[in-house]
Amino acid sequence: MPAVGYARVSTDDQAGSLPAQVSRLQAAGCSHVITDIETGRSTDRDGLLELMAMVRAGQVTELLVTRVDRLGRDAAYTDALLAQCEAHSVSVRALDGGTIETATPQGFLMARLQTGLAEMESRMLSLRLRRQFSVYRAEGRHLRRRKPFGYQGGPDHRLQPHPDHWPQALRVIEELRIQGSFSGVARWMTQWCEWTPSACNLQNWFCNPVIRGHIGHHRDRNTGKGWN
């Protein structure tokens, strides 16, 4: 496989920009493009793990990305990926940045600068968001765009009952009290409700503190997922 592309966006909200990355990589000569929708700080992305397995198996001769930060925003981890590519004679090229190599002292320095800048940008964004979230939390305001079923966005980032979904949500909660089964209620919802979640998603929704009137600013301690 001569050239493989890798495209990544951080969240579902950014997924609309993923096809643009894929199109650019294909136009640059990639016969196969692997994608991820995951933060660049994560080191266990499914697509990236698949890509590196192909690199180690000798199935890739050239790796293309639109920018080096698509590989990741953890400098140490991205440096290790580049070193693996170098060890398996895989050239790495960023469409917005040129060839990335670590074999020469100059190439190593440039690669380290690029990965370090990508991580710094990520850390600065995280810091700005944490500060903003602290203000929102103190004011009792909703943080994320995605609202739990039954709610809609109101003035000043506050949640309020959705005129159509709120009665449906109350009906679902009452049925859960009667049946005591997430799978049973999920099947029942397909007969009438606009929202038809799986049993697992229904359970996550039911356990969401926002449903009980709280603002879910922090993450689930068990799964690490955002409540909202």
JSON list of C-alpha atoms in Angstrom, two decimals:
[
{"chain": "A", "resi": 1, "resn": "MET", "atom": "CA", "xyz": [0.00, 0.00, 0.00]},
{"chain": "A", "resi": 2, "resn": "PRO", "atom": "CA", "xyz": [1.97, 3.03, -1.24]},
{"chain": "A", "resi": 3, "resn": "ALA", "atom": "CA", "xyz": [0.45, 5.91, 0.75]},
{"chain": "A", "resi": 4, "resn": "VAL", "atom": "CA", "xyz": [-1.95, 5.89, 3.69]},
{"chain": "A", "resi": 5, "resn": "GLY", "atom": "CA", "xyz": [-3.67, 8.97, 5.06]},
{"chain": "A", "resi": 6, "resn": "TYR", "atom": "CA", "xyz": [-4.77, 9.71, 8.59]},
{"chain": "A", "resi": 7, "resn": "ALA", "atom": "CA", "xyz": [-7.50, 12.25, 9.41]},
{"chain": "A", "resi": 8, "resn": "ARG", "atom": "CA", "xyz": [-8.79, 13.23, 12.84]},
{"chain": "A", "resi": 9, "resn": "VAL", "atom": "CA", "xyz": [-11.22, 15.59, 14.51]},
{"chain": "A", "resi": 10, "resn": "SER", "atom": "CA", "xyz": [-11.68, 15.90, 18.25]},
{"chain": "A", "resi": 11, "resn": "THR", "atom": "CA", "xyz": [-15.46, 15.75, 18.66]},
{"chain": "A", "resi": 12, "resn": "ASP", "atom": "CA", "xyz": [-18.68, 14.76, 16.92]},
{"chain": "A", "resi": 13, "resn": "ASP", "atom": "CA", "xyz": [-19.46, 18.47, 16.59]},
{"chain": "A", "resi": 14, "resn": "GLN", "atom": "CA", "xyz": [-16.39, 18.83, 14.34]},
{"chain": "A", "resi": 15, "resn": "ALA", "atom": "CA", "xyz": [-17.17, 15.74, 12.26]},
{"chain": "A", "resi": 16, "resn": "GLY", "atom": "CA", "xyz": [-18.32, 17.93, 9.37]},
{"chain": "A", "resi": 17, "resn": "SER", "atom": "CA", "xyz": [-14.70, 18.91, 8.69]},
{"chain": "A", "resi": 18, "resn": "LEU", "atom": "CA", "xyz": [-13.54, 15.30, 8.47]},
{"chain": "A", "resi": 19, "resn": "PRO", "atom": "CA", "xyz": [-14.58, 14.79, 4.79]},
{"chain": "A", "resi": 20, "resn": "ALA", "atom": "CA", "xyz": [-12.51, 17.84, 3.82]},
{"chain": "A", "resi": 21, "resn": "GLN", "atom": "CA", "xyz": [-9.40, 16.27, 5.36]},
{"chain": "A", "resi": 22, "resn": "VAL", "atom": "CA", "xyz": [-10.14, 12.95, 3.66]},
{"chain": "A", "resi": 23, "resn": "SER", "atom": "CA", "xyz": [-10.63, 14.64, 0.27]},
{"chain": "A", "resi": 24, "resn": "ARG", "atom": "CA", "xyz": [-7.32, 16.47, 0.54]},
{"chain": "A", "resi": 25, "resn": "LEU", "atom": "CA", "xyz": [-5.47, 13.30, 1.48]},
{"chain": "A", "resi": 26, "resn": "GLN", "atom": "CA", "xyz": [-7.04, 11.36, -1.38]},
{"chain": "A", "resi": 27, "resn": "ALA", "atom": "CA", "xyz": [-6.16, 14.14, -3.82]},
{"chain": "A", "resi": 28, "resn": "ALA", "atom": "CA", "xyz": [-2.57, 13.93, -2.55]},
{"chain": "A", "resi": 29, "resn": "GLY", "atom": "CA", "xyz": [-2.41, 10.27, -3.58]},
{"chain": "A", "resi": 30, "resn": "CYS", "atom": "CA", "xyz": [-3.65, 8.28, -0.57]},
{"chain": "A", "resi": 31, "resn": "SER", "atom": "CA", "xyz": [-5.21, 4.99, -1.58]},
{"chain": "A", "resi": 32, "resn": "HIS", "atom": "CA", "xyz": [-6.54, 4.45, 1.95]},
{"chain": "A", "resi": 33, "resn": "VAL", "atom": "CA", "xyz": [-7.49, 6.99, 4.63]},
{"chain": "A", "resi": 34, "resn": "ILE", "atom": "CA", "xyz": [-7.99, 6.05, 8.29]},
{"chain": "A", "resi": 35, "resn": "THR", "atom": "CA", "xyz": [-10.11, 8.37, 10.43]},
{"chain": "A", "resi": 36, "resn": "ASP", "atom": "CA", "xyz": [-10.70, 9.05, 14.12]},
{"chain": "A", "resi": 37, "resn": "ILE", "atom": "CA", "xyz": [-13.15, 11.22, 16.03]},
{"chain": "A", "resi": 38, "resn": "GLU", "atom": "CA", "xyz": [-11.23, 11.57, 19.26]},
{"chain": "A", "resi": 39, "resn": "THR", "atom": "CA", "xyz": [-9.15, 14.11, 21.14]},
{"chain": "A", "resi": 40, "resn": "GLY", "atom": "CA", "xyz": [-5.53, 14.36, 20.11]},
{"chain": "A", "resi": 41, "resn": "ARG", "atom": "CA", "xyz": [-4.49, 13.91, 23.73]},
{"chain": "A", "resi": 42, "resn": "SER", "atom": "CA", "xyz": [-5.77, 10.33, 23.66]},
{"chain": "A", "resi": 43, "resn": "THR", "atom": "CA", "xyz": [-3.14, 7.65, 22.98]},
{"chain": "A", "resi": 44, "resn": "ASP", "atom": "CA", "xyz": [-5.51, 4.74, 22.33]},
{"chain": "A", "resi": 45, "resn": "ARG", "atom": "CA", "xyz": [-7.49, 5.94, 19.31]},
{"chain": "A", "resi": 46, "resn": "ASP", "atom": "CA", "xyz": [-8.82, 3.01, 17.30]},
{"chain": "A", "resi": 47, "resn": "GLY", "atom": "CA", "xyz": [-7.86, 4.44, 13.93]},
{"chain": "A", "resi": 48, "resn": "LEU", "atom": "CA", "xyz": [-4.37, 5.40, 15.02]},
{"chain": "A", "resi": 49, "resn": "LEU", "atom": "CA", "xyz": [-3.76, 1.98, 16.57]},
{"chain": "A", "resi": 50, "resn": "GLU", "atom": "CA", "xyz": [-4.84, 0.39, 13.27]},
{"chain": "A", "resi": 51, "resn": "LEU", "atom": "CA", "xyz": [-2.50, 2.70, 11.37]},
{"chain": "A", "resi": 52, "resn": "MET", "atom": "CA", "xyz": [0.52, 1.91, 13.54]},
{"chain": "A", "resi": 53, "resn": "ALA", "atom": "CA", "xyz": [-0.18, -1.82, 13.27]},
{"chain": "A", "resi": 54, "resn": "MET", "atom": "CA", "xyz": [0.00, -1.41, 9.49]},
{"chain": "A", "resi": 55, "resn": "VAL", "atom": "CA", "xyz": [3.27, 0.51, 9.86]},
{"chain": "A", "resi": 56, "resn": "ARG", "atom": "CA", "xyz": [4.81, -2.24, 11.98]},
{"chain": "A", "resi": 57, "resn": "ALA", "atom": "CA", "xyz": [3.58, -4.88, 9.51]},
{"chain": "A", "resi": 58, "resn": "GLY", "atom": "CA", "xyz": [5.36, -3.13, 6.64]},
{"chain": "A", "resi": 59, "resn": "GLN", "atom": "CA", "xyz": [2.12, -2.29, 4.82]},
{"chain": "A", "resi": 60, "resn": "VAL", "atom": "CA", "xyz": [2.80, 1.44, 4.59]},
{"chain": "A", "resi": 61, "resn": "THR", "atom": "CA", "xyz": [5.53, 3.29, 2.72]},
{"chain": "A", "resi": 62, "resn": "GLU", "atom": "CA", "xyz": [4.27, 6.84, 3.23]},
{"chain": "A", "resi": 63, "resn": "LEU", "atom": "CA", "xyz": [1.95, 8.39, 5.82]},
{"chain": "A", "resi": 64, "resn": "LEU", "atom": "CA", "xyz": [0.12, 11.60, 4.99]},
{"chain": "A", "resi": 65, "resn": "VAL", "atom": "CA", "xyz": [-1.73, 13.98, 7.32]},
{"chain": "A", "resi": 66, "resn": "THR", "atom": "CA", "xyz": [-3.07, 17.47, 6.70]},
{"chain": "A", "resi": 67, "resn": "ARG", "atom": "CA", "xyz": [-1.17, 18.82, 9.74]},
{"chain": "A", "resi": 68, "resn": "VAL", "atom": "CA", "xyz": [1.13, 17.18, 12.24]},
{"chain": "A", "resi": 69, "resn": "ASP", "atom": "CA", "xyz": [-1.33, 17.89, 15.09]},
{"chain": "A", "resi": 70, "resn": "ARG", "atom": "CA", "xyz": [-3.75, 15.43, 13.45]},
{"chain": "A", "resi": 71, "resn": "LEU", "atom": "CA", "xyz": [-1.42, 12.66, 14.66]},
{"chain": "A", "resi": 72, "resn": "GLY", "atom": "CA", "xyz": [-1.80, 13.90, 18.21]},
{"chain": "A", "resi": 73, "resn": "ARG", "atom": "CA", "xyz": [-1.40, 16.69, 20.72]},
{"chain": "A", "resi": 74, "resn": "ASP", "atom": "CA", "xyz": [0.74, 14.74, 23.18]},
{"chain": "A", "resi": 75, "resn": "ALA", "atom": "CA", "xyz": [4.27, 15.67, 22.15]},
{"chain": "A", "resi": 76, "resn": "ALA", "atom": "CA", "xyz": [6.01, 12.67, 23.72]},
{"chain": "A", "resi": 77, "resn": "TYR", "atom": "CA", "xyz": [3.55, 10.19, 22.20]},
{"chain": "A", "resi": 78, "resn": "THR", "atom": "CA", "xyz": [3.65, 11.82, 18.76]},
{"chain": "A", "resi": 79, "resn": "ASP", "atom": "CA", "xyz": [7.45, 11.84, 18.84]},
{"chain": "A", "resi": 80, "resn": "ALA", "atom": "CA", "xyz": [7.33, 8.10, 19.58]},
{"chain": "A", "resi": 81, "resn": "LEU", "atom": "CA", "xyz": [4.99, 7.55, 16.61]},
{"chain": "A", "resi": 82, "resn": "LEU", "atom": "CA", "xyz": [7.35, 9.43, 14.31]},
{"chain": "A", "resi": 83, "resn": "ALA", "atom": "CA", "xyz": [10.27, 7.36, 15.63]},
{"chain": "A", "resi": 84, "resn": "GLN", "atom": "CA", "xyz": [8.35, 4.15, 14.87]},
{"chain": "A", "resi": 85, "resn": "CYS", "atom": "CA", "xyz": [7.67, 5.35, 11.34]},
{"chain": "A", "resi": 86, "resn": "GLU", "atom": "CA", "xyz": [11.35, 6.19, 10.92]},
{"chain": "A", "resi": 87, "resn": "ALA", "atom": "CA", "xyz": [12.36, 2.74, 12.19]},
{"chain": "A", "resi": 88, "resn": "HIS", "atom": "CA", "xyz": [10.09, 1.06, 9.62]},
{"chain": "A", "resi": 89, "resn": "SER", "atom": "CA", "xyz": [11.22, 3.30, 6.74]},
{"chain": "A", "resi": 90, "resn": "VAL", "atom": "CA", "xyz": [7.86, 5.07, 6.52]},
{"chain": "A", "resi": 91, "resn": "SER", "atom": "CA", "xyz": [8.07, 8.69, 5.42]},
{"chain": "A", "resi": 92, "resn": "VAL", "atom": "CA", "xyz": [5.65, 11.09, 7.09]},
{"chain": "A", "resi": 93, "resn": "ARG", "atom": "CA", "xyz": [4.36, 14.15, 5.25]},
{"chain": "A", "resi": 94, "resn": "ALA", "atom": "CA", "xyz": [2.01, 16.91, 6.36]},
{"chain": "A", "resi": 95, "resn": "LEU", "atom": "CA", "xyz": [0.19, 18.64, 3.52]},
{"chain": "A", "resi": 96, "resn": "ASP", "atom": "CA", "xyz": [0.46, 21.87, 5.52]},
{"chain": "A", "resi": 97, "resn": "GLY", "atom": "CA", "xyz": [4.06, 21.62, 6.61]},
{"chain": "A", "resi": 98, "resn": "GLY", "atom": "CA", "xyz": [6.03, 19.27, 4.38]},
{"chain": "A", "resi": 99, "resn": "THR", "atom": "CA", "xyz": [8.01, 16.15, 5.16]},
{"chain": "A", "resi": 100, "resn": "ILE", "atom": "CA", "xyz": [8.50, 15.29, 8.83]},
{"chain": "A", "resi": 101, "resn": "GLU", "atom": "CA", "xyz": [11.62, 13.28, 9.57]},
{"chain": "A", "resi": 102, "resn": "THR", "atom": "CA", "xyz": [13.70, 12.54, 12.65]},
{"chain": "A", "resi": 103, "resn": "ALA", "atom": "CA", "xyz": [16.74, 10.87, 11.09]},
{"chain": "A", "resi": 104, "resn": "THR", "atom": "CA", "xyz": [18.83, 14.06, 10.95]},
{"chain": "A", "resi": 105, "resn": "PRO", "atom": "CA", "xyz": [19.50, 16.46, 13.83]},
{"chain": "A", "resi": 106, "resn": "GLN", "atom": "CA", "xyz": [17.74, 19.27, 11.95]},
{"chain": "A", "resi": 107, "resn": "GLY", "atom": "CA", "xyz": [14.73, 17.07, 11.15]},
{"chain": "A", "resi": 108, "resn": "PHE", "atom": "CA", "xyz": [14.53, 15.87, 14.74]},
{"chain": "A", "resi": 109, "resn": "LEU", "atom": "CA", "xyz": [14.52, 19.46, 16.00]},
{"chain": "A", "resi": 110, "resn": "MET", "atom": "CA", "xyz": [11.81, 20.57, 13.56]},
{"chain": "A", "resi": 111, "resn": "ALA", "atom": "CA", "xyz": [9.65, 17.55, 14.38]},
{"chain": "A", "resi": 112, "resn": "ARG", "atom": "CA", "xyz": [10.03, 18.19, 18.11]},
{"chain": "A", "resi": 113, "resn": "LEU", "atom": "CA", "xyz": [9.10, 21.84, 17.64]},
{"chain": "A", "resi": 114, "resn": "GLN", "atom": "CA", "xyz": [5.97, 20.96, 15.67]},
{"chain": "A", "resi": 115, "resn": "THR", "atom": "CA", "xyz": [4.74, 18.34, 18.13]},
{"chain": "A", "resi": 116, "resn": "GLY", "atom": "CA", "xyz": [5.59, 20.59, 21.08]},
{"chain": "A", "resi": 117, "resn": "LEU", "atom": "CA", "xyz": [3.66, 23.50, 19.57]},
{"chain": "A", "resi": 118, "resn": "ALA", "atom": "CA", "xyz": [0.67, 21.22, 18.94]},
{"chain": "A", "resi": 119, "resn": "GLU", "atom": "CA", "xyz": [0.63, 20.16, 22.60]},
{"chain": "A", "resi": 120, "resn": "MET", "atom": "CA", "xyz": [1.09, 23.73, 23.81]},
{"chain": "A", "resi": 121, "resn": "GLU", "atom": "CA", "xyz": [-1.89, 24.86, 21.72]},
{"chain": "A", "resi": 122, "resn": "SER", "atom": "CA", "xyz": [-3.99, 22.05, 23.20]},
{"chain": "A", "resi": 123, "resn": "ARG", "atom": "CA", "xyz": [-2.97, 22.93, 26.76]},
{"chain": "A", "resi": 124, "resn": "MET", "atom": "CA", "xyz": [-3.72, 26.63, 26.22]},
{"chain": "A", "resi": 125, "resn": "LEU", "atom": "CA", "xyz": [-7.18, 25.77, 24.88]},
{"chain": "A", "resi": 126, "resn": "SER", "atom": "CA", "xyz": [-7.83, 23.49, 27.87]},
{"chain": "A", "resi": 127, "resn": "LEU", "atom": "CA", "xyz": [-6.76, 26.24, 30.26]},
{"chain": "A", "resi": 128, "resn": "ARG", "atom": "CA", "xyz": [-9.10, 28.78, 28.63]},
{"chain": "A", "resi": 129, "resn": "LEU", "atom": "CA", "xyz": [-11.99, 26.32, 28.76]},
{"chain": "A", "resi": 130, "resn": "ARG", "atom": "CA", "xyz": [-11.37, 25.45, 32.41]},
{"chain": "A", "resi": 131, "resn": "ARG", "atom": "CA", "xyz": [-11.42, 29.12, 33.32]},
{"chain": "A", "resi": 132, "resn": "GLN", "atom": "CA", "xyz": [-14.61, 29.67, 31.34]},
{"chain": "A", "resi": 133, "resn": "PHE", "atom": "CA", "xyz": [-16.22, 26.58, 32.86]},
{"chain": "A", "resi": 134, "resn": "SER", "atom": "CA", "xyz": [-15.37, 27.80, 36.35]},
{"chain": "A", "resi": 135, "resn": "VAL", "atom": "CA", "xyz": [-17.31, 30.98, 35.66]},
{"chain": "A", "resi": 136, "resn": "TYR", "atom": "CA", "xyz": [-20.24, 29.04, 34.18]},
{"chain": "A", "resi": 137, "resn": "ARG", "atom": "CA", "xyz": [-20.25, 26.63, 37.11]},
{"chain": "A", "resi": 138, "resn": "ALA", "atom": "CA", "xyz": [-20.40, 29.48, 39.61]},
{"chain": "A", "resi": 139, "resn": "GLU", "atom": "CA", "xyz": [-23.35, 30.94, 37.69]},
{"chain": "A", "resi": 140, "resn": "GLY", "atom": "CA", "xyz": [-25.17, 27.61, 37.34]},
{"chain": "A", "resi": 141, "resn": "ARG", "atom": "CA", "xyz": [-24.96, 27.66, 33.56]},
{"chain": "A", "resi": 142, "resn": "HIS", "atom": "CA", "xyz": [-24.96, 24.70, 31.17]},
{"chain": "A", "resi": 143, "resn": "LEU", "atom": "CA", "xyz": [-21.57, 23.96, 29.62]},
{"chain": "A", "resi": 144, "resn": "ARG", "atom": "CA", "xyz": [-21.91, 21.76, 26.58]},
{"chain": "A", "resi": 145, "resn": "ARG", "atom": "CA", "xyz": [-23.92, 22.03, 23.39]},
{"chain": "A", "resi": 146, "resn": "ARG", "atom": "CA", "xyz": [-25.52, 18.61, 23.69]},
{"chain": "A", "resi": 147, "resn": "LYS", "atom": "CA", "xyz": [-28.61, 18.69, 25.89]},
{"chain": "A", "resi": 148, "resn": "PRO", "atom": "CA", "xyz": [-30.18, 15.60, 27.49]},
{"chain": "A", "resi": 149, "resn": "PHE", "atom": "CA", "xyz": [-33.45, 14.47, 25.96]},
{"chain": "A", "resi": 150, "resn": "GLY", "atom": "CA", "xyz": [-36.27, 16.49, 27.49]},
{"chain": "A", "resi": 151, "resn": "TYR", "atom": "CA", "xyz": [-34.34, 19.75, 27.70]},
{"chain": "A", "resi": 152, "resn": "GLN", "atom": "CA", "xyz": [-33.51, 22.61, 25.39]},
{"chain": "A", "resi": 153, "resn": "GLY", "atom": "CA", "xyz": [-31.19, 25.56, 25.64]},
{"chain": "A", "resi": 154, "resn": "GLY", "atom": "CA", "xyz": [-32.62, 28.63, 27.29]},
{"chain": "A", "resi": 155, "resn": "PRO", "atom": "CA", "xyz": [-31.46, 32.20, 27.82]},
{"chain": "A", "resi": 156, "resn": "ASP", "atom": "CA", "xyz": [-27.97, 32.75, 29.21]},
{"chain": "A", "resi": 157, "resn": "HIS", "atom": "CA", "xyz": [-26.84, 29.12, 28.67]},
{"chain": "A", "resi": 158, "resn": "ARG", "atom": "CA", "xyz": [-29.44, 27.72, 31.04]},
{"chain": "A", "resi": 159, "resn": "LEU", "atom": "CA", "xyz": [-31.50, 24.62, 30.38]},
{"chain": "A", "resi": 160, "resn": "GLN", "atom": "CA", "xyz": [-35.27, 24.60, 30.25]},
{"chain": "A", "resi": 161, "resn": "PRO", "atom": "CA", "xyz": [-37.89, 21.94, 29.44]},
{"chain": "A", "resi": 162, "resn": "HIS", "atom": "CA", "xyz": [-38.40, 21.25, 25.74]},
{"chain": "A", "resi": 163, "resn": "PRO", "atom": "CA", "xyz": [-42.06, 21.89, 24.83]},
{"chain": "A", "resi": 164, "resn": "ASP", "atom": "CA", "xyz": [-42.42, 18.55, 22.99]},
{"chain": "A", "resi": 165, "resn": "HIS", "atom": "CA", "xyz": [-39.76, 16.32, 24.53]},
{"chain": "A", "resi": 166, "resn": "TRP", "atom": "CA", "xyz": [-40.34, 17.16, 28.20]},
{"chain": "A", "resi": 167, "resn": "PRO", "atom": "CA", "xyz": [-43.70, 15.33, 28.44]},
{"chain": "A", "resi": 168, "resn": "GLN", "atom": "CA", "xyz": [-42.16, 12.38, 26.60]},
{"chain": "A", "resi": 169, "resn": "ALA", "atom": "CA", "xyz": [-39.22, 12.30, 29.03]},
{"chain": "A", "resi": 170, "resn": "LEU", "atom": "CA", "xyz": [-41.59, 12.29, 32.02]},
{"chain": "A", "resi": 171, "resn": "ARG", "atom": "CA", "xyz": [-43.53, 9.44, 30.44]},
{"chain": "A", "resi": 172, "resn": "VAL", "atom": "CA", "xyz": [-40.31, 7.45, 29.95]},
{"chain": "A", "resi": 173, "resn": "ILE", "atom": "CA", "xyz": [-39.28, 7.96, 33.59]},
{"chain": "A", "resi": 174, "resn": "GLU", "atom": "CA", "xyz": [-42.70, 6.81, 34.78]},
{"chain": "A", "resi": 175, "resn": "GLU", "atom": "CA", "xyz": [-42.49, 3.71, 32.57]},
{"chain": "A", "resi": 176, "resn": "LEU", "atom": "CA", "xyz": [-39.03, 2.93, 33.94]},
{"chain": "A", "resi": 177, "resn": "ARG", "atom": "CA", "xyz": [-40.51, 3.08, 37.44]},
{"chain": "A", "resi": 178, "resn": "ILE", "atom": "CA", "xyz": [-43.24, 0.62, 36.40]},
{"chain": "A", "resi": 179, "resn": "GLN", "atom": "CA", "xyz": [-41.20, -1.82, 34.31]},
{"chain": "A", "resi": 180, "resn": "GLY", "atom": "CA", "xyz": [-37.84, -1.55, 36.03]},
{"chain": "A", "resi": 181, "resn": "SER", "atom": "CA", "xyz": [-36.12, -2.60, 32.79]},
{"chain": "A", "resi": 182, "resn": "PHE", "atom": "CA", "xyz": [-34.06, -0.37, 30.50]},
{"chain": "A", "resi": 183, "resn": "SER", "atom": "CA", "xyz": [-34.18, -2.85, 27.62]},
{"chain": "A", "resi": 184, "resn": "GLY", "atom": "CA", "xyz": [-37.95, -3.25, 27.95]},
{"chain": "A", "resi": 185, "resn": "VAL", "atom": "CA", "xyz": [-38.58, 0.48, 28.02]},
{"chain": "A", "resi": 186, "resn": "ALA", "atom": "CA", "xyz": [-36.18, 1.05, 25.10]},
{"chain": "A", "resi": 187, "resn": "ARG", "atom": "CA", "xyz": [-38.23, -1.40, 22.99]},
{"chain": "A", "resi": 188, "resn": "TRP", "atom": "CA", "xyz": [-41.45, 0.26, 24.15]},
{"chain": "A", "resi": 189, "resn": "MET", "atom": "CA", "xyz": [-40.16, 3.71, 23.14]},
{"chain": "A", "resi": 190, "resn": "THR", "atom": "CA", "xyz": [-39.74, 2.66, 19.50]},
{"chain": "A", "resi": 191, "resn": "GLN", "atom": "CA", "xyz": [-43.53, 2.51, 19.24]},
{"chain": "A", "resi": 192, "resn": "TRP", "atom": "CA", "xyz": [-44.18, 6.18, 19.96]},
{"chain": "A", "resi": 193, "resn": "CYS", "atom": "CA", "xyz": [-41.20, 8.27, 21.10]},
{"chain": "A", "resi": 194, "resn": "GLU", "atom": "CA", "xyz": [-39.14, 10.57, 18.84]},
{"chain": "A", "resi": 195, "resn": "TRP", "atom": "CA", "xyz": [-36.02, 9.44, 20.70]},
{"chain": "A", "resi": 196, "resn": "THR", "atom": "CA", "xyz": [-35.30, 5.70, 20.32]},
{"chain": "A", "resi": 197, "resn": "PRO", "atom": "CA", "xyz": [-32.12, 4.97, 22.29]},
{"chain": "A", "resi": 198, "resn": "SER", "atom": "CA", "xyz": [-30.48, 1.65, 22.98]},
{"chain": "A", "resi": 199, "resn": "ALA", "atom": "CA", "xyz": [-30.91, 0.21, 26.47]},
{"chain": "A", "resi": 200, "resn": "CYS", "atom": "CA", "xyz": [-27.36, 1.35, 27.34]},
{"chain": "A", "resi": 201, "resn": "ASN", "atom": "CA", "xyz": [-27.97, 4.91, 26.16]},
{"chain": "A", "resi": 202, "resn": "LEU", "atom": "CA", "xyz": [-31.29, 5.00, 27.99]},
{"chain": "A", "resi": 203, "resn": "GLN", "atom": "CA", "xyz": [-29.53, 3.98, 31.21]},
{"chain": "A", "resi": 204, "resn": "ASN", "atom": "CA", "xyz": [-26.87, 6.67, 30.69]},
{"chain": "A", "resi": 205, "resn": "TRP", "atom": "CA", "xyz": [-29.62, 9.24, 30.17]},
{"chain": "A", "resi": 206, "resn": "PHE", "atom": "CA", "xyz": [-31.48, 8.09, 33.29]},
{"chain": "A", "resi": 207, "resn": "CYS", "atom": "CA", "xyz": [-28.31, 8.30, 35.41]},
{"chain": "A", "resi": 208, "resn": "ASN", "atom": "CA", "xyz": [-27.43, 11.76, 34.10]},
{"chain": "A", "resi": 209, "resn": "PRO", "atom": "CA", "xyz": [-27.50, 14.23, 37.04]},
{"chain": "A", "resi": 210, "resn": "VAL", "atom": "CA", "xyz": [-28.96, 16.87, 34.71]},
{"chain": "A", "resi": 211, "resn": "ILE", "atom": "CA", "xyz": [-32.20, 14.86, 34.64]},
{"chain": "A", "resi": 212, "resn": "ARG", "atom": "CA", "xyz": [-32.42, 15.35, 38.41]},
{"chain": "A", "resi": 213, "resn": "GLY", "atom": "CA", "xyz": [-31.99, 19.10, 38.10]},
{"chain": "A", "resi": 214, "resn": "HIS", "atom": "CA", "xyz": [-28.20, 19.35, 38.57]},
{"chain": "A", "resi": 215, "resn": "ILE", "atom": "CA", "xyz": [-25.68, 20.85, 36.18]},
{"chain": "A", "resi": 216, "resn": "GLY", "atom": "CA", "xyz": [-23.33, 18.07, 35.02]},
{"chain": "A", "resi": 217, "resn": "HIS", "atom": "CA", "xyz": [-20.09, 20.02, 34.76]},
{"chain": "A", "resi": 218, "resn": "HIS", "atom": "CA", "xyz": [-17.76, 17.19, 35.73]},
{"chain": "A", "resi": 219, "resn": "ARG", "atom": "CA", "xyz": [-17.27, 13.75, 34.23]},
{"chain": "A", "resi": 220, "resn": "ASP", "atom": "CA", "xyz": [-18.46, 10.32, 35.23]},
{"chain": "A", "resi": 221, "resn": "ARG", "atom": "CA", "xyz": [-15.78, 8.95, 37.56]},
{"chain": "A", "resi": 222, "resn": "ASN", "atom": "CA", "xyz": [-16.23, 5.42, 36.23]},
{"chain": "A", "resi": 223, "resn": "THR", "atom": "CA", "xyz": [-16.29, 6.00, 32.46]},
{"chain": "A", "resi": 224, "resn": "GLY", "atom": "CA", "xyz": [-14.68, 9.43, 32.11]},
{"chain": "A", "resi": 225, "resn": "LYS", "atom": "CA", "xyz": [-17.51, 10.54, 29.82]},
{"chain": "A", "resi": 226, "resn": "GLY", "atom": "CA", "xyz": [-19.11, 13.95, 30.08]},
{"chain": "A", "resi": 227, "resn": "TRP", "atom": "CA", "xyz": [-22.54, 13.86, 31.69]},
{"chain": "A", "resi": 228, "resn": "ASN", "atom": "CA", "xyz": [-24.03, 16.22, 29.15]}
]
